[in-house]
Amino acid sequence: MQITIDQAKLALDSLEVPVGCVIVEGGSVIAAGKNWTNEPRNATRHAEMEALDVLKEQWQRTGFSAAEVAEKFSAYSLCVACEPCLMCAAALSIIGIEVVYYGCANGKFGGCGSILALHSSTSPRHAFLNLLLLLISYLLSSTL
């Protein structure tokens, strides 16, 4: 978790929301990321997505098949400073990361229990549908 905190500090130093993330395999950190949304003006560049992109770049060079990637994801755990948001929780569920540790709850956007429990759905499709229903409900309530 210390590397996660270190990544969060780097994000804060860059005037980002201080969230850091690491992906772990067998006790070793294999990828790290930090929030990076302000500079690129891209709200999807959360710490989790940045860490996943590190793996994606490694795997593209290596040439892993889709089956190999799926097998690898199921063996990884992810540590993040703050509960993954709905977007990140849905993505983690879809790609098959089953173990997520986080330092604090996210009462506004949390996707691992604070707002929705996307991590506990039995299928990625179910998680996606939950997120879609939440977004539709929000849009309907904000237009009335």
Short mmCIF file of C-alpha atoms in Angstrom, two decimals:
data_model
loop_
_atom_site.label_atom_id
_atom_site.label_comp_id
_atom_site.label_asym_id
_atom_site.label_seq_id
_atom_site.Cartn_x
_atom_site.Cartn_y
_atom_site.Cartn_z
CA MET A 1 0.00 0.00 0.00
CA GLN A 2 2.98 2.34 0.48
CA ILE A 3 3.61 2.52 -3.27
CA THR A 4 -0.07 3.38 -3.70
CA ILE A 5 0.36 6.29 -1.27
CA ASP A 6 3.57 7.35 -3.05
CA GLN A 7 1.70 7.41 -6.36
CA ALA A 8 -1.07 9.49 -4.74
CA LYS A 9 1.54 12.00 -3.55
CA LEU A 10 2.92 12.24 -7.09
CA ALA A 11 -0.60 12.94 -8.35
CA LEU A 12 -1.06 15.66 -5.74
CA ASP A 13 2.29 17.21 -6.68
CA SER A 14 0.89 17.47 -10.23
CA LEU A 15 -2.28 19.18 -8.95
CA GLU A 16 -4.36 16.04 -9.51
CA VAL A 17 -6.75 14.34 -7.10
CA PRO A 18 -4.36 12.33 -4.90
CA VAL A 19 -5.17 8.76 -5.87
CA GLY A 20 -2.55 6.13 -6.60
CA CYS A 21 -2.88 2.51 -7.65
CA VAL A 22 -0.75 -0.61 -7.98
CA ILE A 23 -1.40 -3.98 -9.58
CA VAL A 24 0.15 -6.91 -7.74
CA GLU A 25 1.04 -10.42 -8.83
CA GLY A 26 2.28 -12.87 -6.20
CA GLY A 27 3.30 -10.11 -3.80
CA SER A 28 5.23 -8.10 -6.40
CA VAL A 29 4.09 -4.80 -7.89
CA ILE A 30 3.91 -5.20 -11.66
CA ALA A 31 2.28 -1.86 -12.56
CA ALA A 32 1.54 1.47 -10.92
CA GLY A 33 -0.51 4.49 -11.83
CA LYS A 34 -1.74 7.79 -10.48
CA ASN A 35 -4.60 10.10 -11.35
CA TRP A 36 -3.80 12.07 -14.48
CA THR A 37 -7.01 13.79 -15.58
CA ASN A 38 -6.28 17.52 -15.50
CA GLU A 39 -3.29 17.84 -17.83
CA PRO A 40 -4.76 15.77 -20.68
CA ARG A 41 -8.29 17.07 -19.87
CA ASN A 42 -9.51 13.49 -19.89
CA ALA A 43 -11.76 12.53 -16.99
CA THR A 44 -11.21 8.80 -17.60
CA ARG A 45 -7.51 8.81 -16.73
CA HIS A 46 -7.96 7.54 -13.18
CA ALA A 47 -5.12 5.80 -11.35
CA GLU A 48 -6.59 2.37 -12.09
CA MET A 49 -6.75 3.07 -15.82
CA GLU A 50 -3.20 4.40 -15.83
CA ALA A 51 -1.93 1.22 -14.11
CA LEU A 52 -3.88 -0.97 -16.54
CA ASP A 53 -2.33 0.93 -19.45
CA VAL A 54 1.15 0.08 -18.16
CA LEU A 55 0.22 -3.61 -18.41
CA LYS A 56 -1.41 -3.13 -21.80
CA GLU A 57 1.77 -1.61 -23.20
CA GLN A 58 3.88 -4.46 -21.78
CA TRP A 59 1.53 -7.08 -23.19
CA GLN A 60 1.36 -5.48 -26.62
CA ARG A 61 5.14 -5.76 -26.85
CA THR A 62 5.02 -9.37 -25.66
CA GLY A 63 2.12 -10.39 -27.90
CA PHE A 64 -0.11 -12.17 -25.37
CA SER A 65 -3.32 -13.72 -26.68
CA ALA A 66 -6.72 -12.70 -25.31
CA ALA A 67 -6.90 -15.98 -23.36
CA GLU A 68 -3.49 -15.35 -21.78
CA VAL A 69 -4.51 -11.81 -20.80
CA ALA A 70 -7.75 -13.05 -19.20
CA GLU A 71 -5.85 -15.69 -17.24
CA LYS A 72 -3.33 -13.12 -16.03
CA PHE A 73 -5.98 -10.64 -14.87
CA SER A 74 -7.71 -13.29 -12.75
CA ALA A 75 -4.45 -13.84 -10.83
CA TYR A 76 -3.82 -10.16 -10.04
CA SER A 77 -4.94 -8.00 -7.17
CA LEU A 78 -5.25 -4.23 -7.24
CA CYS A 79 -4.56 -1.75 -4.45
CA VAL A 80 -5.86 1.80 -4.74
CA ALA A 81 -5.89 4.72 -2.31
CA CYS A 82 -9.64 5.36 -2.69
CA GLU A 83 -12.53 3.04 -3.55
CA PRO A 84 -12.76 2.68 -7.33
CA CYS A 85 -15.41 4.86 -8.95
CA LEU A 86 -18.29 3.30 -10.87
CA MET A 87 -16.39 3.45 -14.16
CA CYS A 88 -13.24 1.83 -12.76
CA ALA A 89 -15.14 -0.78 -10.72
CA ALA A 90 -17.09 -1.82 -13.81
CA ALA A 91 -13.87 -2.03 -15.86
CA LEU A 92 -12.14 -4.12 -13.17
CA SER A 93 -15.13 -6.45 -13.03
CA ILE A 94 -15.24 -6.84 -16.81
CA ILE A 95 -11.54 -7.64 -17.16
CA GLY A 96 -11.64 -10.11 -14.28
CA ILE A 97 -9.59 -8.59 -11.46
CA GLU A 98 -11.28 -10.24 -8.49
CA VAL A 99 -9.38 -8.77 -5.53
CA VAL A 100 -9.39 -5.01 -4.94
CA TYR A 101 -8.05 -3.34 -1.81
CA TYR A 102 -8.74 0.33 -1.18
CA GLY A 103 -7.77 2.80 1.51
CA CYS A 104 -11.02 4.75 1.94
CA ALA A 105 -14.62 4.70 0.79
CA ASN A 106 -15.82 6.92 -2.06
CA GLY A 107 -19.20 8.26 -0.91
CA LYS A 108 -19.92 10.10 -4.16
CA PHE A 109 -18.84 7.69 -6.88
CA GLY A 110 -17.86 4.39 -5.21
CA GLY A 111 -18.42 1.28 -7.27
CA CYS A 112 -17.35 -1.31 -4.67
CA GLY A 113 -20.16 -0.81 -2.17
CA SER A 114 -20.54 2.89 -1.36
CA ILE A 115 -22.92 3.66 -4.25
CA LEU A 116 -23.17 0.36 -6.13
CA ALA A 117 -21.51 -2.99 -5.49
CA LEU A 118 -20.33 -3.68 -9.02
CA HIS A 119 -17.61 -5.98 -7.70
CA SER A 120 -20.16 -8.45 -6.34
CA SER A 121 -22.16 -8.99 -9.52
CA THR A 122 -21.97 -12.44 -11.02
CA SER A 123 -21.24 -11.27 -14.55
CA PRO A 124 -19.69 -8.28 -16.29
CA ARG A 125 -22.95 -7.83 -18.19
CA HIS A 126 -24.82 -7.53 -14.89
CA ALA A 127 -22.33 -4.95 -13.62
CA PHE A 128 -22.63 -2.97 -16.84
CA LEU A 129 -26.44 -3.04 -16.69
CA ASN A 130 -26.37 -1.81 -13.08
CA LEU A 131 -24.17 1.10 -14.11
CA LEU A 132 -26.36 1.85 -17.12
CA LEU A 133 -29.51 1.88 -14.96
CA LEU A 134 -27.86 4.22 -12.48
CA LEU A 135 -26.86 6.62 -15.27
CA ILE A 136 -30.33 6.54 -16.82
CA SER A 137 -31.91 7.22 -13.41
CA TYR A 138 -29.56 10.14 -12.88
CA LEU A 139 -30.27 11.61 -16.31
CA LEU A 140 -34.03 11.28 -15.85
CA SER A 141 -33.95 12.86 -12.40
CA SER A 142 -31.79 15.77 -13.55
CA THR A 143 -34.04 16.61 -16.51
CA LEU A 144 -37.33 16.65 -14.58
#
